[in-house]
């Protein structure tokens, strides 16, 4: 099954991206009463999440399955945590229930955390009769160096061909990241 892909050029990124997410959510909820979205981190999505929390308070958040495309290997309350940014800008303001959120555990050993997240996605897929967990929407940014999620140029993660979630060492930051890889598709 090939997923539809769409490139959107925007003059009001936060509002237009939030509207796009809401539209995709309504479609998925109407189709099967569940919306599966993977959030990205960094600074790019911050205005999107803030806007989404403001305009989508009436969404049935209990039917959302929110995952993360990547996470820095830090505790969830660390200022660098993608989860923390999403919690502060979206989860708390929109009152998203905890059961709708599946965070990557950046505070534990990176290899264990990556395997744990992959296993959790596999369990969800199996429960739904799927061979791989399928997202309705995966939000990805593009860094100045060409990285997306935590797949940085020249790192092992870019070459991954089998595992959908890995721990990826990023020499540029001398740190580990958890990340989706190319084998995980929408």
JSON list of C-alpha atoms in Angstrom, two decimals:
[
{"chain": "A", "resi": 1, "resn": "UNK", "atom": "CA", "xyz": [0.00, 0.00, 0.00]},
{"chain": "A", "resi": 2, "resn": "UNK", "atom": "CA", "xyz": [1.50, 3.31, -1.06]},
{"chain": "A", "resi": 3, "resn": "UNK", "atom": "CA", "xyz": [0.62, 6.27, 1.12]},
{"chain": "A", "resi": 4, "resn": "UNK", "atom": "CA", "xyz": [-0.33, 9.63, -0.29]},
{"chain": "A", "resi": 5, "resn": "UNK", "atom": "CA", "xyz": [2.27, 12.30, 0.27]},
{"chain": "A", "resi": 6, "resn": "UNK", "atom": "CA", "xyz": [1.67, 15.99, 0.07]},
{"chain": "A", "resi": 7, "resn": "UNK", "atom": "CA", "xyz": [3.99, 18.98, 0.11]},
{"chain": "A", "resi": 8, "resn": "UNK", "atom": "CA", "xyz": [2.43, 22.14, 1.47]},
{"chain": "A", "resi": 9, "resn": "UNK", "atom": "CA", "xyz": [3.95, 25.57, 1.01]},
{"chain": "A", "resi": 10, "resn": "UNK", "atom": "CA", "xyz": [2.76, 28.01, 3.64]},
{"chain": "A", "resi": 11, "resn": "UNK", "atom": "CA", "xyz": [2.74, 31.68, 4.56]},
{"chain": "A", "resi": 12, "resn": "UNK", "atom": "CA", "xyz": [1.23, 31.00, 8.01]},
{"chain": "A", "resi": 13, "resn": "UNK", "atom": "CA", "xyz": [2.91, 27.74, 8.98]},
{"chain": "A", "resi": 14, "resn": "UNK", "atom": "CA", "xyz": [1.50, 27.30, 12.51]},
{"chain": "A", "resi": 15, "resn": "UNK", "atom": "CA", "xyz": [-2.13, 27.86, 11.56]},
{"chain": "A", "resi": 16, "resn": "UNK", "atom": "CA", "xyz": [-2.04, 26.01, 8.25]},
{"chain": "A", "resi": 17, "resn": "UNK", "atom": "CA", "xyz": [-0.21, 23.01, 9.69]},
{"chain": "A", "resi": 18, "resn": "UNK", "atom": "CA", "xyz": [-2.65, 22.83, 12.61]},
{"chain": "A", "resi": 19, "resn": "UNK", "atom": "CA", "xyz": [-5.59, 23.00, 10.18]},
{"chain": "A", "resi": 20, "resn": "UNK", "atom": "CA", "xyz": [-4.01, 20.22, 8.09]},
{"chain": "A", "resi": 21, "resn": "UNK", "atom": "CA", "xyz": [-3.60, 18.02, 11.19]},
{"chain": "A", "resi": 22, "resn": "UNK", "atom": "CA", "xyz": [-7.19, 18.66, 12.24]},
{"chain": "A", "resi": 23, "resn": "UNK", "atom": "CA", "xyz": [-8.43, 17.78, 8.75]},
{"chain": "A", "resi": 24, "resn": "UNK", "atom": "CA", "xyz": [-6.44, 14.52, 8.74]},
{"chain": "A", "resi": 25, "resn": "UNK", "atom": "CA", "xyz": [-7.70, 13.71, 12.23]},
{"chain": "A", "resi": 26, "resn": "UNK", "atom": "CA", "xyz": [-11.33, 14.18, 11.22]},
{"chain": "A", "resi": 27, "resn": "UNK", "atom": "CA", "xyz": [-10.85, 11.92, 8.19]},
{"chain": "A", "resi": 28, "resn": "UNK", "atom": "CA", "xyz": [-9.22, 9.12, 10.18]},
{"chain": "A", "resi": 29, "resn": "UNK", "atom": "CA", "xyz": [-11.73, 9.41, 13.03]},
{"chain": "A", "resi": 30, "resn": "UNK", "atom": "CA", "xyz": [-14.62, 9.19, 10.56]},
{"chain": "A", "resi": 31, "resn": "UNK", "atom": "CA", "xyz": [-13.04, 6.17, 8.85]},
{"chain": "A", "resi": 32, "resn": "UNK", "atom": "CA", "xyz": [-12.12, 4.06, 11.87]},
{"chain": "A", "resi": 33, "resn": "UNK", "atom": "CA", "xyz": [-12.59, 6.07, 15.08]},
{"chain": "A", "resi": 34, "resn": "UNK", "atom": "CA", "xyz": [-8.85, 6.47, 15.67]},
{"chain": "A", "resi": 35, "resn": "UNK", "atom": "CA", "xyz": [-6.19, 8.95, 14.57]},
{"chain": "A", "resi": 36, "resn": "UNK", "atom": "CA", "xyz": [-2.53, 7.93, 14.65]},
{"chain": "A", "resi": 37, "resn": "UNK", "atom": "CA", "xyz": [0.00, 10.72, 14.56]},
{"chain": "A", "resi": 38, "resn": "UNK", "atom": "CA", "xyz": [3.75, 10.84, 15.19]},
{"chain": "A", "resi": 39, "resn": "UNK", "atom": "CA", "xyz": [5.00, 14.16, 16.49]},
{"chain": "A", "resi": 40, "resn": "UNK", "atom": "CA", "xyz": [8.33, 15.72, 15.67]},
{"chain": "A", "resi": 41, "resn": "UNK", "atom": "CA", "xyz": [10.50, 17.68, 18.03]},
{"chain": "A", "resi": 42, "resn": "UNK", "atom": "CA", "xyz": [12.82, 20.62, 17.88]},
{"chain": "A", "resi": 43, "resn": "UNK", "atom": "CA", "xyz": [11.64, 24.18, 17.44]},
{"chain": "A", "resi": 44, "resn": "UNK", "atom": "CA", "xyz": [9.75, 23.91, 14.15]},
{"chain": "A", "resi": 45, "resn": "UNK", "atom": "CA", "xyz": [6.56, 22.28, 15.46]},
{"chain": "A", "resi": 46, "resn": "UNK", "atom": "CA", "xyz": [6.23, 24.45, 18.58]},
{"chain": "A", "resi": 47, "resn": "UNK", "atom": "CA", "xyz": [3.87, 27.02, 16.95]},
{"chain": "A", "resi": 48, "resn": "UNK", "atom": "CA", "xyz": [1.90, 24.19, 15.34]},
{"chain": "A", "resi": 49, "resn": "UNK", "atom": "CA", "xyz": [1.29, 22.44, 18.66]},
{"chain": "A", "resi": 50, "resn": "UNK", "atom": "CA", "xyz": [0.44, 25.74, 20.37]},
{"chain": "A", "resi": 51, "resn": "UNK", "atom": "CA", "xyz": [-2.09, 26.58, 17.66]},
{"chain": "A", "resi": 52, "resn": "UNK", "atom": "CA", "xyz": [-3.50, 23.04, 17.66]},
{"chain": "A", "resi": 53, "resn": "UNK", "atom": "CA", "xyz": [-4.07, 23.17, 21.41]},
{"chain": "A", "resi": 54, "resn": "UNK", "atom": "CA", "xyz": [-5.94, 26.46, 21.00]},
{"chain": "A", "resi": 55, "resn": "UNK", "atom": "CA", "xyz": [-8.20, 25.63, 18.05]},
{"chain": "A", "resi": 56, "resn": "UNK", "atom": "CA", "xyz": [-8.77, 21.91, 18.59]},
{"chain": "A", "resi": 57, "resn": "UNK", "atom": "CA", "xyz": [-9.86, 21.71, 22.21]},
{"chain": "A", "resi": 58, "resn": "UNK", "atom": "CA", "xyz": [-13.05, 19.92, 21.18]},
{"chain": "A", "resi": 59, "resn": "UNK", "atom": "CA", "xyz": [-11.26, 17.09, 19.35]},
{"chain": "A", "resi": 60, "resn": "UNK", "atom": "CA", "xyz": [-11.86, 13.66, 20.88]},
{"chain": "A", "resi": 61, "resn": "UNK", "atom": "CA", "xyz": [-8.28, 13.31, 22.14]},
{"chain": "A", "resi": 62, "resn": "UNK", "atom": "CA", "xyz": [-9.11, 9.96, 23.73]},
{"chain": "A", "resi": 63, "resn": "UNK", "atom": "CA", "xyz": [-9.23, 8.50, 20.20]},
{"chain": "A", "resi": 64, "resn": "UNK", "atom": "CA", "xyz": [-5.78, 9.81, 19.27]},
{"chain": "A", "resi": 65, "resn": "UNK", "atom": "CA", "xyz": [-2.69, 7.56, 19.36]},
{"chain": "A", "resi": 66, "resn": "UNK", "atom": "CA", "xyz": [0.24, 9.94, 19.64]},
{"chain": "A", "resi": 67, "resn": "UNK", "atom": "CA", "xyz": [3.77, 8.65, 19.12]},
{"chain": "A", "resi": 68, "resn": "UNK", "atom": "CA", "xyz": [7.08, 10.43, 18.61]},
{"chain": "A", "resi": 69, "resn": "UNK", "atom": "CA", "xyz": [9.33, 10.27, 15.57]},
{"chain": "A", "resi": 70, "resn": "UNK", "atom": "CA", "xyz": [12.40, 10.90, 17.69]},
{"chain": "A", "resi": 71, "resn": "UNK", "atom": "CA", "xyz": [13.60, 11.88, 21.13]},
{"chain": "A", "resi": 72, "resn": "UNK", "atom": "CA", "xyz": [16.79, 13.12, 22.68]},
{"chain": "A", "resi": 73, "resn": "UNK", "atom": "CA", "xyz": [18.23, 10.79, 25.31]},
{"chain": "A", "resi": 74, "resn": "UNK", "atom": "CA", "xyz": [17.32, 12.98, 28.26]},
{"chain": "A", "resi": 75, "resn": "UNK", "atom": "CA", "xyz": [14.66, 12.74, 31.00]},
{"chain": "A", "resi": 76, "resn": "UNK", "atom": "CA", "xyz": [11.13, 13.86, 30.05]},
{"chain": "A", "resi": 77, "resn": "UNK", "atom": "CA", "xyz": [11.40, 17.06, 32.10]},
{"chain": "A", "resi": 78, "resn": "UNK", "atom": "CA", "xyz": [14.70, 18.14, 30.52]},
{"chain": "A", "resi": 79, "resn": "UNK", "atom": "CA", "xyz": [14.48, 21.37, 28.45]},
{"chain": "A", "resi": 80, "resn": "UNK", "atom": "CA", "xyz": [15.87, 19.43, 25.44]},
{"chain": "A", "resi": 81, "resn": "UNK", "atom": "CA", "xyz": [13.13, 16.77, 25.58]},
{"chain": "A", "resi": 82, "resn": "UNK", "atom": "CA", "xyz": [10.77, 16.61, 22.61]},
{"chain": "A", "resi": 83, "resn": "UNK", "atom": "CA", "xyz": [8.16, 15.13, 24.93]},
{"chain": "A", "resi": 84, "resn": "UNK", "atom": "CA", "xyz": [8.48, 18.09, 27.30]},
{"chain": "A", "resi": 85, "resn": "UNK", "atom": "CA", "xyz": [7.96, 20.57, 24.47]},
{"chain": "A", "resi": 86, "resn": "UNK", "atom": "CA", "xyz": [4.87, 18.67, 23.26]},
{"chain": "A", "resi": 87, "resn": "UNK", "atom": "CA", "xyz": [3.54, 18.38, 26.81]},
{"chain": "A", "resi": 88, "resn": "UNK", "atom": "CA", "xyz": [3.92, 22.12, 27.45]},
{"chain": "A", "resi": 89, "resn": "UNK", "atom": "CA", "xyz": [2.55, 23.31, 24.11]},
{"chain": "A", "resi": 90, "resn": "UNK", "atom": "CA", "xyz": [-0.09, 20.66, 23.30]},
{"chain": "A", "resi": 91, "resn": "UNK", "atom": "CA", "xyz": [-0.81, 17.93, 25.84]},
{"chain": "A", "resi": 92, "resn": "UNK", "atom": "CA", "xyz": [-1.46, 20.08, 28.91]},
{"chain": "A", "resi": 93, "resn": "UNK", "atom": "CA", "xyz": [-3.23, 23.01, 27.17]},
{"chain": "A", "resi": 94, "resn": "UNK", "atom": "CA", "xyz": [-5.50, 20.66, 25.14]},
{"chain": "A", "resi": 95, "resn": "UNK", "atom": "CA", "xyz": [-6.02, 18.23, 28.04]},
{"chain": "A", "resi": 96, "resn": "UNK", "atom": "CA", "xyz": [-4.81, 15.24, 26.00]},
{"chain": "A", "resi": 97, "resn": "UNK", "atom": "CA", "xyz": [-5.28, 12.11, 28.13]},
{"chain": "A", "resi": 98, "resn": "UNK", "atom": "CA", "xyz": [-2.13, 10.21, 29.08]},
{"chain": "A", "resi": 99, "resn": "UNK", "atom": "CA", "xyz": [-3.50, 7.01, 27.55]},
{"chain": "A", "resi": 100, "resn": "UNK", "atom": "CA", "xyz": [-3.35, 8.69, 24.12]},
{"chain": "A", "resi": 101, "resn": "UNK", "atom": "CA", "xyz": [0.39, 9.40, 24.38]},
{"chain": "A", "resi": 102, "resn": "UNK", "atom": "CA", "xyz": [3.21, 6.93, 23.87]},
{"chain": "A", "resi": 103, "resn": "UNK", "atom": "CA", "xyz": [6.49, 8.65, 24.65]},
{"chain": "A", "resi": 104, "resn": "UNK", "atom": "CA", "xyz": [10.00, 7.43, 23.97]},
{"chain": "A", "resi": 105, "resn": "UNK", "atom": "CA", "xyz": [11.89, 6.89, 27.23]},
{"chain": "A", "resi": 106, "resn": "UNK", "atom": "CA", "xyz": [15.00, 8.95, 26.61]},
{"chain": "A", "resi": 107, "resn": "UNK", "atom": "CA", "xyz": [16.07, 8.66, 30.23]},
{"chain": "A", "resi": 108, "resn": "UNK", "atom": "CA", "xyz": [17.00, 4.96, 30.01]},
{"chain": "A", "resi": 109, "resn": "UNK", "atom": "CA", "xyz": [19.73, 3.13, 28.08]},
{"chain": "A", "resi": 110, "resn": "UNK", "atom": "CA", "xyz": [19.27, 4.18, 24.41]},
{"chain": "A", "resi": 111, "resn": "UNK", "atom": "CA", "xyz": [19.42, 0.64, 22.99]},
{"chain": "A", "resi": 112, "resn": "UNK", "atom": "CA", "xyz": [16.84, -0.61, 25.49]},
{"chain": "A", "resi": 113, "resn": "UNK", "atom": "CA", "xyz": [14.60, 2.43, 24.92]},
{"chain": "A", "resi": 114, "resn": "UNK", "atom": "CA", "xyz": [14.64, 1.96, 21.14]},
{"chain": "A", "resi": 115, "resn": "UNK", "atom": "CA", "xyz": [13.80, -1.74, 21.41]},
{"chain": "A", "resi": 116, "resn": "UNK", "atom": "CA", "xyz": [11.08, -1.00, 23.96]},
{"chain": "A", "resi": 117, "resn": "UNK", "atom": "CA", "xyz": [9.45, 1.56, 21.63]},
{"chain": "A", "resi": 118, "resn": "UNK", "atom": "CA", "xyz": [9.66, -0.75, 18.65]},
{"chain": "A", "resi": 119, "resn": "UNK", "atom": "CA", "xyz": [8.08, -3.53, 20.74]},
{"chain": "A", "resi": 120, "resn": "UNK", "atom": "CA", "xyz": [5.25, -1.23, 21.82]},
{"chain": "A", "resi": 121, "resn": "UNK", "atom": "CA", "xyz": [4.54, -0.30, 18.19]},
{"chain": "A", "resi": 122, "resn": "UNK", "atom": "CA", "xyz": [4.61, -4.01, 17.27]},
{"chain": "A", "resi": 123, "resn": "UNK", "atom": "CA", "xyz": [2.07, -4.82, 19.99]},
{"chain": "A", "resi": 124, "resn": "UNK", "atom": "CA", "xyz": [-0.26, -2.08, 18.74]},
{"chain": "A", "resi": 125, "resn": "UNK", "atom": "CA", "xyz": [0.11, -3.37, 15.17]},
{"chain": "A", "resi": 126, "resn": "UNK", "atom": "CA", "xyz": [-0.62, -6.96, 16.22]},
{"chain": "A", "resi": 127, "resn": "UNK", "atom": "CA", "xyz": [-3.70, -5.85, 18.17]},
{"chain": "A", "resi": 128, "resn": "UNK", "atom": "CA", "xyz": [-4.99, -4.25, 14.97]},
{"chain": "A", "resi": 129, "resn": "UNK", "atom": "CA", "xyz": [-4.09, -7.15, 12.68]},
{"chain": "A", "resi": 130, "resn": "UNK", "atom": "CA", "xyz": [-1.26, -5.23, 10.97]},
{"chain": "A", "resi": 131, "resn": "UNK", "atom": "CA", "xyz": [2.25, -6.39, 10.17]},
{"chain": "A", "resi": 132, "resn": "UNK", "atom": "CA", "xyz": [3.66, -2.95, 11.02]},
{"chain": "A", "resi": 133, "resn": "UNK", "atom": "CA", "xyz": [2.09, -0.08, 12.93]},
{"chain": "A", "resi": 134, "resn": "UNK", "atom": "CA", "xyz": [0.71, 2.41, 10.41]},
{"chain": "A", "resi": 135, "resn": "UNK", "atom": "CA", "xyz": [0.47, 6.10, 11.19]},
{"chain": "A", "resi": 136, "resn": "UNK", "atom": "CA", "xyz": [-2.10, 8.36, 9.58]},
{"chain": "A", "resi": 137, "resn": "UNK", "atom": "CA", "xyz": [0.37, 11.23, 9.76]},
{"chain": "A", "resi": 138, "resn": "UNK", "atom": "CA", "xyz": [4.05, 11.48, 10.65]},
{"chain": "A", "resi": 139, "resn": "UNK", "atom": "CA", "xyz": [5.26, 15.02, 11.21]},
{"chain": "A", "resi": 140, "resn": "UNK", "atom": "CA", "xyz": [8.85, 15.55, 10.12]},
{"chain": "A", "resi": 141, "resn": "UNK", "atom": "CA", "xyz": [11.03, 18.60, 10.03]},
{"chain": "A", "resi": 142, "resn": "UNK", "atom": "CA", "xyz": [14.14, 19.16, 7.98]},
{"chain": "A", "resi": 143, "resn": "UNK", "atom": "CA", "xyz": [17.24, 20.54, 9.66]},
{"chain": "A", "resi": 144, "resn": "UNK", "atom": "CA", "xyz": [19.74, 22.87, 8.03]},
{"chain": "A", "resi": 145, "resn": "UNK", "atom": "CA", "xyz": [22.11, 19.91, 7.68]},
{"chain": "A", "resi": 146, "resn": "UNK", "atom": "CA", "xyz": [19.44, 17.79, 5.98]},
{"chain": "A", "resi": 147, "resn": "UNK", "atom": "CA", "xyz": [18.48, 15.68, 9.00]},
{"chain": "A", "resi": 148, "resn": "UNK", "atom": "CA", "xyz": [14.94, 14.53, 9.64]},
{"chain": "A", "resi": 149, "resn": "UNK", "atom": "CA", "xyz": [13.78, 12.97, 12.89]},
{"chain": "A", "resi": 150, "resn": "UNK", "atom": "CA", "xyz": [17.18, 12.07, 14.38]},
{"chain": "A", "resi": 151, "resn": "UNK", "atom": "CA", "xyz": [18.56, 10.70, 11.12]},
{"chain": "A", "resi": 152, "resn": "UNK", "atom": "CA", "xyz": [21.60, 12.93, 10.69]},
{"chain": "A", "resi": 153, "resn": "UNK", "atom": "CA", "xyz": [23.85, 12.78, 7.62]},
{"chain": "A", "resi": 154, "resn": "UNK", "atom": "CA", "xyz": [26.75, 10.40, 8.14]},
{"chain": "A", "resi": 155, "resn": "UNK", "atom": "CA", "xyz": [25.18, 8.52, 11.07]},
{"chain": "A", "resi": 156, "resn": "UNK", "atom": "CA", "xyz": [24.36, 4.81, 11.18]},
{"chain": "A", "resi": 157, "resn": "UNK", "atom": "CA", "xyz": [20.63, 5.56, 11.36]},
{"chain": "A", "resi": 158, "resn": "UNK", "atom": "CA", "xyz": [20.57, 6.74, 7.76]},
{"chain": "A", "resi": 159, "resn": "UNK", "atom": "CA", "xyz": [21.75, 3.29, 6.66]},
{"chain": "A", "resi": 160, "resn": "UNK", "atom": "CA", "xyz": [19.23, 1.30, 8.75]},
{"chain": "A", "resi": 161, "resn": "UNK", "atom": "CA", "xyz": [17.18, -1.05, 6.56]},
{"chain": "A", "resi": 162, "resn": "UNK", "atom": "CA", "xyz": [15.33, -3.35, 8.95]},
{"chain": "A", "resi": 163, "resn": "UNK", "atom": "CA", "xyz": [14.55, -1.83, 12.35]},
{"chain": "A", "resi": 164, "resn": "UNK", "atom": "CA", "xyz": [11.86, 0.87, 12.44]},
{"chain": "A", "resi": 165, "resn": "UNK", "atom": "CA", "xyz": [13.14, 2.42, 15.70]},
{"chain": "A", "resi": 166, "resn": "UNK", "atom": "CA", "xyz": [16.79, 2.67, 16.73]},
{"chain": "A", "resi": 167, "resn": "UNK", "atom": "CA", "xyz": [19.20, 4.43, 19.03]},
{"chain": "A", "resi": 168, "resn": "UNK", "atom": "CA", "xyz": [21.35, 6.64, 16.81]},
{"chain": "A", "resi": 169, "resn": "UNK", "atom": "CA", "xyz": [24.58, 8.25, 17.99]},
{"chain": "A", "resi": 170, "resn": "UNK", "atom": "CA", "xyz": [24.97, 11.80, 16.65]},
{"chain": "A", "resi": 171, "resn": "UNK", "atom": "CA", "xyz": [28.66, 12.86, 16.74]},
{"chain": "A", "resi": 172, "resn": "UNK", "atom": "CA", "xyz": [27.71, 16.47, 15.98]},
{"chain": "A", "resi": 173, "resn": "UNK", "atom": "CA", "xyz": [26.10, 16.66, 19.45]},
{"chain": "A", "resi": 174, "resn": "UNK", "atom": "CA", "xyz": [28.11, 13.85, 21.07]},
{"chain": "A", "resi": 175, "resn": "UNK", "atom": "CA", "xyz": [24.83, 12.31, 22.16]},
{"chain": "A", "resi": 176, "resn": "UNK", "atom": "CA", "xyz": [22.40, 9.50, 21.54]},
{"chain": "A", "resi": 177, "resn": "UNK", "atom": "CA", "xyz": [18.96, 9.97, 20.02]},
{"chain": "A", "resi": 178, "resn": "UNK", "atom": "CA", "xyz": [16.01, 7.62, 19.60]},
{"chain": "A", "resi": 179, "resn": "UNK", "atom": "CA", "xyz": [14.51, 7.78, 16.14]},
{"chain": "A", "resi": 180, "resn": "UNK", "atom": "CA", "xyz": [12.15, 6.30, 13.61]},
{"chain": "A", "resi": 181, "resn": "UNK", "atom": "CA", "xyz": [13.98, 5.04, 10.54]},
{"chain": "A", "resi": 182, "resn": "UNK", "atom": "CA", "xyz": [13.12, 4.58, 6.89]},
{"chain": "A", "resi": 183, "resn": "UNK", "atom": "CA", "xyz": [11.67, 1.04, 7.37]},
{"chain": "A", "resi": 184, "resn": "UNK", "atom": "CA", "xyz": [8.80, 2.61, 9.38]},
{"chain": "A", "resi": 185, "resn": "UNK", "atom": "CA", "xyz": [6.35, 4.10, 6.89]},
{"chain": "A", "resi": 186, "resn": "UNK", "atom": "CA", "xyz": [2.98, 5.77, 6.94]}
]
